Every structure is written in structure tokens, then in C-alpha cells.
């Protein structure tokens, strides 16, 4: 069998891994793993990763283009027989959608009237930013997509990402010309959601399965199979009402969600530049330094008649606002408690 | 004197090595799920590293293996160092050594690749779980292993066939 073996005489024999270099690389690998944990990733690591994806995104986009061209071949051939039926169904949906469109316009006008009356400035609805998926690694460690637009297009970390059918995930790593989107199915994904029918709150927890889990639903949740699950906006990061999926009961009594966004490949997506509406109590909190409220209140108690009435009045207002803030904190705390109780 | 375009030129072999690794990395990260029904992705990168590390060890020193693994980490969004460590250790443990290098029969090559694959994915699973601070998903790793074992005989056969036909080595060998 020796004749069937390689007869290398060009210096390949005796090639060995340098022990020093090998150990050094092992140490570097270990250090990278220790310091590049997603939960505690430092800014230099994040910016390095974003810079790398910026460089690689054009190349990946080039490769993705022919794949996009053939993406519909499978569904096209498979669905030829269903087209007539689907067409009829779509026409029916269009009729229903026109009713909802009218309703939406009426609601928008009403909201504008209310906002004018209350002098409330809601977040401006900015144009969504369209982007193509340029990389879709199916790794065991992260469920994420790389999209071909970044901070130059106005994308920032935390912005929700949607496709034609519903919420896909949110941006978590933004480069100048690329951004990485954490999918709802990823292990690290946590999104507050609610049932559209009953407003029953829950947290959508990704576990790398196709059907993310609903946690913190309480002992007797008001959720039924098929309920439409939408984002609740409780975290202030995602807007309220983004369609997420349908509730599905599991055999062990738990709940999972069949994602709307899975109805089509996550190919072209929109990034929504969502800015949270600051609640009025937090606006006041932002204007007054945190330490001033209690100090002024103390002064009022200790030196009630020290200043003129006008100044006392203004201090009194501040004190009220401070108390208001405290009340707001209590409300927030009670909310948190309620969430824990639900669990 | 060899021409630069000569098929026996080491430059051609080096170009082939770089191109194959690059293509493997890009395919690994490409959005193949866009194509209906194609969701299983073998570890093309490890296949390329394994074959080149055994056919042309000079082209695949530890620093190159490390760099390829790190690039894969960055492209796929995995924590940095996971695949770099996995490839580095598994290739250094299971590559063919000695004067004979890689055998020209398929079965021992398949066996050695299978061992490399298992070790690499075992290390990646442990390192990834450590980085994520929770157990990584085992299912995609198992799918990758199975898909790689099913796909590897084809490139291995082509490489071995070429080595046999050329007498002394792989492209440019």
C-alpha cells in the first residue's frame, strides 16, 4: 500500500505546528471568547465587529443577489395549482382591508384632534428604511441576519425590524453600511408582547426554535389558541401593536407563538426608526436634576418662611413635581411587582 | 523555468487555497434560507481547512487556521474566538502527520475528517455555551455534523482523484 501513499519530496514532510505560536493562539482565542460575550460586550469589540461587517457586507451582498433571483422558484412551482384559490382569497382580504384603511384614516384624524387638545407631541412617524438581507448564517450560537444598510441610512441599535407580515427582530449591532438584526427566535431575544384580544401581557422569549415561547403569562392567562400576539411596547424600545404572530398552545400547558414573519423568507426588511414617546412624568424628571427634588422639599420643611411667597410657591411646585415623580416611581414599582406576581 | 500560469506553480495552488477558503466562508454566511427548501448548511470551511492542511500543510499554518475561524465568527455573528479555537485544536490534533501525509484512500480520510468534525463541534459547543452563559443550541450543530459527513466524500474524492492523477500532489503539487 506504500505505493498508494503520497510521495511528497517538496518539503511538506515534517511540517509541524509551532508550539509557541499554537499556545499563543489558544490563549488569544480563549481571551476573545471571554471578552466578547454578547451579554457584556465592550464598545471596542462591538465597533470592531461592526467595522468588519461593513467591509464584508458588499461582498456578501454580491453573493446574495443570485440567490435572491432564484428564491421564488420553489414556491412558484409548488403553488401553481393554488393560485386561483389564493387570488380569490386575496380579493376578499382586499375588500376587508379597504374597510380597515378607512377606519385607520378616521382614527388618525381623531388622534390628531386629541393631541392638539392635550398639547401632546407624539413621536414623528418617520419613513421606514428598506434593506436587503446580505447574510443569513444558521449558526448554533446566534440567530441573526446581516442587512446591507447601517448608520449612514439612519439605522440605530434597538430599532425594530419588520417584513411584509410582521416583526422580525431588532437591530443590535450597527455599522456604517451594515447592521445585524437579532431575530425573535434567538436565545437572547426578549420582547414584551400582549394578546390583541385580551391585552394579556407576556414576554416573548427566543429559544432557537421556530416557535418562540411566551413566558410570564400568569397562572390563568387570558390567551386562547389563535390569538393575535402583538408587541406591547412596555419596554419603550419597541412600539406598541407590531404584529408578532399567533398564540399556539403546547402539550405541557405552555404557550408559544407562530411568527407571522415566517410566512415569507426574511429577505427584504424594513427598519423602523422608532423613537419612544417620553411620558410626561419622565419629561419633568429629565428637566430637574435627580438630587434637587428632595433637597428643595427638605428646605421647605426646615425653613418654611425663609423666602418670599413667590419663591416658596415655585418651590412648592417643584416639591409637588418631586412627589409626582415619587408616585410615578411607585407606579413603576407596582407594575414590576405585578409582573413578578403574574409569573 | 516555470511560468506563473503553469498548473504546477505553487502560486496556482496558493490561489486555489485562498479562493476555496474564501468561497467556503462566504457560502457559510450566505442567505441560503432565501432559497426554498435549502436550510441545511455543512461546515464547508472545516472541509477546506482539513483538506488543505493535509494536502498542502504549508498553506495552512496555525495562524491561517486561527484567522479563518475568526473570520467565520465575525461573519456569522458568533462570539469571537469560538470557531477559531475549535478549528485550531481539532486540526492540530487530527491532521495527518509524517512523511506520507494524507493517504490516497478515501476511508481513512473520511474517518479522520469525522473525528476532526466531532472535536471541532464539541469545542465550539462548549466555548459557545461559555460565551453565551447558557447552553448553546445543539440541534444546528448536529445538523451541521450530519450534513458535513454526507457532503465531505465528494470534495475528498475529487481531491484524492486529482492527487492520484498528478502523482505527487494536489493542484500545483
Coordinates of N, CA and C in Angstrom, one line a residue, chain B residues 13-169:
Chain B
X13 N -1.5 26.9 -6.7 CA -2.0 26.2 -5.5 C -2.4 27.2 -4.4
X14 N -1.6 28.2 -4.2 CA -1.9 29.1 -3.1 C -3.2 29.9 -3.5
X15 N -3.3 30.2 -4.8 CA -4.6 30.9 -5.2 C -5.8 30.0 -5.0
X16 N -5.6 28.8 -5.3 CA -6.7 27.8 -5.1 C -7.1 27.7 -3.7
X17 N -6.1 27.6 -2.8 CA -6.3 27.5 -1.4 C -7.1 28.7 -0.9
X18 N -6.6 29.9 -1.2 CA -7.3 31.1 -0.7 C -8.7 31.2 -1.3
X19 N -8.8 30.9 -2.6 CA -10.2 31.0 -3.2 C -11.1 30.0 -2.6
X20 N -10.7 28.8 -2.4 CA -11.6 27.8 -1.8 C -12.0 28.2 -0.4
X21 N -11.1 28.7 0.4 CA -11.4 29.0 1.8 C -12.4 30.2 1.8
X22 N -12.1 31.2 0.9 CA -13.0 32.4 0.8 C -14.4 32.0 0.4
X23 N -14.5 31.1 -0.6 CA -15.8 30.7 -1.1 C -16.5 29.9 0.0
X24 N -15.8 29.1 0.7 CA -16.4 28.3 1.8 C -16.9 29.3 2.9
X25 N -16.2 30.3 3.2 CA -16.6 31.3 4.3 C -17.9 32.0 3.8
X26 N -17.8 32.4 2.5 CA -19.0 33.2 2.1 C -20.2 32.4 2.0
X27 N -20.1 31.1 1.5 CA -21.2 30.2 1.4 C -21.8 30.0 2.9
X28 N -20.9 29.9 3.8 CA -21.3 29.6 5.2 C -22.2 30.7 5.7
X29 N -21.9 31.9 5.3 CA -22.7 33.1 5.8 C -23.8 33.5 4.8
X30 N -23.8 32.9 3.6 CA -24.8 33.5 2.6 C -26.2 33.1 3.0
X31 N -27.1 33.9 2.6 CA -28.6 33.7 2.9 C -29.2 32.6 2.2
X32 N -28.8 31.4 2.4 CA -29.3 30.3 1.6 C -30.7 29.9 2.0
X33 N -31.2 30.5 3.2 CA -32.6 30.2 3.5 C -33.5 30.9 2.6
X34 N -33.0 31.8 1.8 CA -33.9 32.5 0.8 C -34.3 31.5 -0.2
X35 N -33.5 30.5 -0.5 CA -33.9 29.5 -1.5 C -34.8 28.5 -0.8
X36 N -35.9 28.3 -1.4 CA -36.9 27.4 -0.8 C -36.3 26.0 -0.6
X37 N -36.4 25.5 0.6 CA -36.1 24.2 0.9 C -34.6 24.0 1.3
X38 N -33.8 25.0 1.1 CA -32.3 24.8 1.4 C -32.0 25.5 2.7
X39 N -32.0 24.7 3.7 CA -31.8 25.2 5.1 C -30.6 24.5 5.8
X40 N -30.1 23.5 5.2 CA -29.1 22.7 5.9 C -27.7 23.1 5.3
X41 N -26.8 23.5 6.2 CA -25.5 24.0 5.7 C -24.4 23.2 6.3
X42 N -23.6 22.5 5.5 CA -22.5 21.8 6.1 C -21.4 22.8 6.4
X43 N -20.4 22.3 7.2 CA -19.3 23.2 7.5 C -18.2 23.2 6.4
X44 N -18.5 23.9 5.3 CA -17.6 24.0 4.2 C -16.2 24.5 4.6
X45 N -16.2 25.4 5.6 CA -14.9 25.9 6.0 C -14.0 24.9 6.6
X46 N -14.6 24.0 7.4 CA -13.7 23.0 8.0 C -13.3 22.0 7.0
X47 N -14.1 21.7 6.0 CA -13.7 20.8 4.9 C -12.5 21.4 4.2
X48 N -12.6 22.7 3.8 CA -11.5 23.3 3.1 C -10.2 23.3 4.0
X49 N -10.3 23.7 5.2 CA -9.2 23.7 6.1 C -8.6 22.3 6.2
X50 N -9.4 21.3 6.4 CA -8.9 20.0 6.6 C -8.2 19.5 5.4
X51 N -8.8 19.7 4.2 CA -8.1 19.2 3.0 C -6.8 19.9 2.7
X52 N -6.8 21.2 2.9 CA -5.6 21.9 2.6 C -4.5 21.7 3.6
X53 N -4.9 21.5 4.9 CA -3.9 21.3 6.0 C -3.3 19.9 5.8
X54 N -3.9 19.0 5.1 CA -3.3 17.7 4.8 C -2.7 17.6 3.5
X55 N -3.2 18.3 2.5 CA -2.6 18.2 1.2 C -1.4 19.1 1.0
X56 N -1.6 20.3 1.5 CA -0.5 21.4 1.5 C -0.4 22.0 2.8
X57 N 0.3 21.3 3.8 CA 0.4 21.9 5.1 C 1.0 23.3 5.2
X58 N 1.9 23.6 4.3 CA 2.5 24.9 4.3 C 1.5 26.0 4.1
X59 N 0.4 25.7 3.4 CA -0.6 26.7 3.2 C -1.6 26.9 4.4
X60 N -1.5 26.0 5.3 CA -2.5 26.1 6.4 C -1.8 26.0 7.8
X61 N -0.9 27.0 8.0 CA -0.3 27.1 9.4 C -1.3 27.4 10.4
X62 N -0.9 27.3 11.7 CA -1.9 27.6 12.8 C -2.5 29.0 12.7
X63 N -1.7 30.0 12.3 CA -2.2 31.4 12.2 C -3.3 31.5 11.1
X64 N -3.1 30.7 10.0 CA -4.1 30.8 9.0 C -5.4 30.1 9.5
X65 N -5.3 29.0 10.2 CA -6.5 28.3 10.7 C -7.2 29.2 11.7
X66 N -6.4 29.9 12.5 CA -7.0 30.8 13.5 C -7.7 31.9 12.8
X67 N -7.1 32.5 11.8 CA -7.7 33.6 11.1 C -9.0 33.2 10.4
X68 N -9.0 32.0 9.8 CA -10.2 31.6 9.1 C -11.3 31.4 10.1
X69 N -11.0 30.8 11.2 CA -12.0 30.6 12.3 C -12.6 31.9 12.8
X70 N -11.6 32.9 13.0 CA -12.1 34.2 13.5 C -13.0 34.9 12.5
X71 N -12.6 34.8 11.2 CA -13.4 35.4 10.1 C -14.8 34.8 10.1
X72 N -14.9 33.5 10.3 CA -16.2 32.8 10.4 C -17.0 33.3 11.6
X73 N -16.3 33.5 12.7 CA -17.0 34.0 13.9 C -17.6 35.4 13.5
X74 N -16.8 36.2 12.9 CA -17.3 37.6 12.6 C -18.4 37.6 11.6
X75 N -18.3 36.7 10.6 CA -19.3 36.7 9.5 C -20.6 36.2 10.0
X76 N -20.5 35.2 10.9 CA -21.8 34.6 11.3 C -22.4 35.2 12.5
X77 N -21.6 36.1 13.2 CA -22.2 36.8 14.3 C -21.9 36.0 15.6
X78 N -21.2 35.0 15.6 CA -20.9 34.2 16.8 C -19.9 34.9 17.6
X79 N -19.8 34.6 18.9 CA -18.8 35.3 19.7 C -17.4 35.0 19.2
X80 N -16.5 36.0 19.2 CA -15.2 35.9 18.6 C -14.4 34.8 19.3
X81 N -13.7 34.0 18.6 CA -12.8 33.0 19.1 C -13.4 31.6 19.2
X82 N -14.7 31.5 19.0 CA -15.3 30.2 19.2 C -14.8 29.2 18.1
X83 N -15.1 29.6 16.9 CA -14.7 28.7 15.8 C -13.1 28.7 15.6
X84 N -12.5 29.9 15.9 CA -11.1 29.9 15.8 C -10.4 28.9 16.7
X85 N -10.9 28.8 17.9 CA -10.4 27.8 18.9 C -10.7 26.4 18.4
X86 N -12.0 26.2 18.0 CA -12.4 24.9 17.6 C -11.6 24.3 16.4
X87 N -11.4 25.1 15.4 CA -10.6 24.7 14.2 C -9.2 24.5 14.6
X88 N -8.6 25.4 15.3 CA -7.2 25.3 15.7 C -6.9 24.0 16.4
X89 N -7.7 23.7 17.4 CA -7.4 22.5 18.2 C -7.7 21.2 17.4
X90 N -8.8 21.2 16.7 CA -9.2 19.9 16.0 C -8.2 19.6 14.9
X91 N -7.8 20.7 14.1 CA -6.9 20.4 13.0 C -5.5 20.0 13.6
X92 N -5.1 20.6 14.6 CA -3.8 20.3 15.2 C -3.8 18.9 15.7
X93 N -4.9 18.4 16.2 CA -5.0 17.0 16.8 C -5.1 16.0 15.7
X94 N -5.9 16.2 14.7 CA -6.3 15.2 13.8 C -5.7 15.3 12.4
X95 N -4.8 16.2 12.1 CA -4.2 16.3 10.8 C -3.3 15.1 10.6
X96 N -3.1 14.7 9.4 CA -2.2 13.6 9.1 C -0.8 14.2 9.2
X97 N 0.1 13.4 9.9 CA 1.5 13.8 10.1 C 2.4 12.8 9.4
X98 N 3.7 13.1 9.4 CA 4.7 12.2 8.9 C 5.0 12.4 7.5
X99 N 5.8 11.6 7.0 CA 6.3 11.8 5.6 C 5.3 11.5 4.6
X100 N 4.4 10.5 4.9 CA 3.4 10.1 3.9 C 2.3 11.1 3.7
X101 N 2.0 11.9 4.8 CA 0.9 12.8 4.7 C -0.4 12.2 4.6
X102 N -1.3 12.8 3.8 CA -2.7 12.2 3.7 C -2.7 11.0 2.8
X103 N -3.3 9.9 3.3 CA -3.4 8.7 2.4 C -4.2 9.0 1.1
X104 N -4.0 8.1 0.2 CA -4.8 8.3 -1.1 C -6.1 7.5 -1.2
X105 N -6.3 6.8 -0.1 CA -7.6 6.1 0.0 C -8.6 6.9 0.7
X106 N -9.9 6.7 0.3 CA -10.9 7.6 0.9 C -11.3 7.2 2.4
X107 N -11.4 5.9 2.7 CA -11.9 5.6 4.0 C -11.1 6.2 5.2
X108 N -9.8 6.1 5.2 CA -9.1 6.8 6.3 C -9.2 8.3 6.4
X109 N -9.4 8.9 5.2 CA -9.6 10.3 5.2 C -10.9 10.7 5.8
X110 N -11.9 9.9 5.4 CA -13.3 10.1 5.9 C -13.3 10.0 7.5
X111 N -12.6 8.9 7.9 CA -12.6 8.7 9.4 C -11.9 9.8 10.1
X112 N -10.8 10.2 9.6 CA -10.1 11.3 10.2 C -10.9 12.6 10.2
X113 N -11.6 12.9 9.1 CA -12.4 14.1 9.0 C -13.5 14.0 10.0
X114 N -14.1 12.8 10.1 CA -15.2 12.7 11.1 C -14.8 13.0 12.5
X115 N -13.6 12.5 12.8 CA -13.1 12.8 14.2 C -12.8 14.3 14.3
X116 N -12.2 14.9 13.3 CA -12.0 16.4 13.3 C -13.3 17.1 13.5
X117 N -14.3 16.7 12.8 CA -15.6 17.4 12.8 C -16.2 17.3 14.2
X118 N -16.2 16.1 14.8 CA -16.8 15.9 16.1 C -16.1 16.8 17.1
X119 N -14.7 16.7 17.1 CA -14.0 17.5 18.1 C -14.2 19.0 17.9
X120 N -14.2 19.5 16.6 CA -14.4 20.9 16.4 C -15.8 21.3 16.9
X121 N -16.8 20.6 16.6 CA -18.1 21.0 17.1 C -18.3 20.8 18.6
X122 N -17.6 19.8 19.1 CA -17.7 19.7 20.6 C -17.0 20.9 21.3
X123 N -15.9 21.3 20.8 CA -15.2 22.5 21.3 C -16.1 23.8 21.1
X124 N -16.6 23.9 19.9 CA -17.5 25.1 19.6 C -18.7 25.1 20.5
X125 N -19.3 24.0 20.8 CA -20.4 23.9 21.6 C -20.1 24.4 23.1
X126 N -19.0 23.9 23.6 CA -18.5 24.2 24.9 C -18.2 25.7 25.0
X127 N -17.4 26.1 24.0 CA -16.9 27.5 24.0 C -18.1 28.5 23.8
X128 N -19.0 28.1 22.9 CA -20.1 29.0 22.6 C -21.1 29.0 23.8
X129 N -21.3 27.9 24.5 CA -22.1 27.9 25.7 C -21.5 28.8 26.8
X130 N -20.2 28.7 26.9 CA -19.5 29.6 27.9 C -19.7 31.1 27.6
X131 N -19.5 31.4 26.3 CA -19.6 32.8 25.9 C -21.1 33.3 26.0
X132 N -22.0 32.4 25.7 CA -23.4 32.9 25.8 C -24.0 32.8 27.2
X133 N -23.2 32.2 28.1 CA -23.6 32.0 29.5 C -24.9 31.2 29.6
X134 N -25.2 30.3 28.6 CA -26.2 29.4 28.7 C -25.9 28.3 27.6
X135 N -26.6 27.2 27.7 CA -26.4 26.1 26.8 C -26.7 26.6 25.3
X136 N -25.7 26.4 24.5 CA -25.9 26.7 23.1 C -26.9 25.7 22.5
X137 N -27.5 26.0 21.3 CA -28.4 25.1 20.7 C -27.7 24.0 20.0
X138 N -28.0 22.8 20.5 CA -27.3 21.6 20.0 C -27.8 21.2 18.6
X139 N -29.1 21.4 18.3 CA -29.7 20.9 17.1 C -28.9 21.4 15.8
X140 N -28.7 22.7 15.7 CA -28.0 23.1 14.4 C -26.6 22.5 14.3
X141 N -25.9 22.3 15.5 CA -24.6 21.6 15.4 C -24.7 20.2 14.9
X142 N -25.7 19.5 15.4 CA -25.9 18.1 15.0 C -26.2 18.1 13.5
X143 N -27.1 19.0 13.0 CA -27.4 19.1 11.6 C -26.2 19.4 10.8
X144 N -25.4 20.3 11.3 CA -24.1 20.6 10.5 C -23.2 19.4 10.4
X145 N -23.1 18.7 11.5 CA -22.2 17.5 11.5 C -22.7 16.5 10.5
X146 N -24.0 16.2 10.6 CA -24.6 15.2 9.6 C -24.4 15.6 8.2
X147 N -24.8 16.9 8.0 CA -24.7 17.4 6.6 C -23.2 17.4 6.1
X148 N -22.3 17.7 7.0 CA -20.9 17.7 6.6 C -20.4 16.3 6.3
X149 N -20.8 15.3 7.1 CA -20.4 13.9 6.9 C -21.0 13.4 5.6
X150 N -22.2 13.9 5.3 CA -22.8 13.4 4.0 C -22.1 14.1 2.8
X151 N -21.7 15.3 3.0 CA -21.2 16.1 1.8 C -19.7 15.9 1.6
X152 N -18.9 15.6 2.7 CA -17.5 15.6 2.6 C -16.9 14.6 1.6
X153 N -17.5 13.4 1.4 CA -16.9 12.4 0.5 C -16.7 13.0 -0.9
X154 N -17.6 13.9 -1.4 CA -17.5 14.4 -2.7 C -16.2 15.2 -2.9
X155 N -16.0 16.3 -2.1 CA -14.8 17.1 -2.3 C -13.5 16.2 -2.0
X156 N -13.6 15.3 -1.0 CA -12.5 14.5 -0.7 C -12.1 13.6 -1.8
X157 N -13.2 13.0 -2.5 CA -12.9 12.1 -3.6 C -12.3 12.9 -4.7
X158 N -12.7 14.1 -5.0 CA -12.2 14.9 -6.1 C -10.7 15.2 -5.8
X159 N -10.4 15.6 -4.5 CA -9.0 15.9 -4.2 C -8.1 14.7 -4.3
X160 N -8.6 13.5 -3.8 CA -7.8 12.3 -3.9 C -7.6 11.9 -5.3
X161 N -8.6 12.0 -6.1 CA -8.5 11.6 -7.5 C -7.5 12.5 -8.2
X162 N -7.5 13.8 -7.9 CA -6.5 14.7 -8.5 C -5.1 14.4 -8.1
X163 N -5.0 14.0 -6.8 CA -3.7 13.7 -6.3 C -3.1 12.4 -7.0
X164 N -4.0 11.4 -7.2 CA -3.6 10.2 -7.8 C -3.2 10.5 -9.2
X165 N -4.0 11.3 -9.9 CA -3.7 11.5 -11.3 C -2.4 12.4 -11.5
X166 N -2.1 13.2 -10.6 CA -0.9 14.1 -10.8 C 0.3 13.5 -10.2
X167 N 0.2 12.4 -9.5 CA 1.4 11.7 -9.0 C 1.9 12.2 -7.7
X168 N 2.2 13.5 -7.6 CA 2.9 14.0 -6.5 C 2.2 15.0 -5.6
X169 N 1.0 15.2 -5.9 CA 0.3 16.2 -5.0 C -1.0 16.7 -5.6

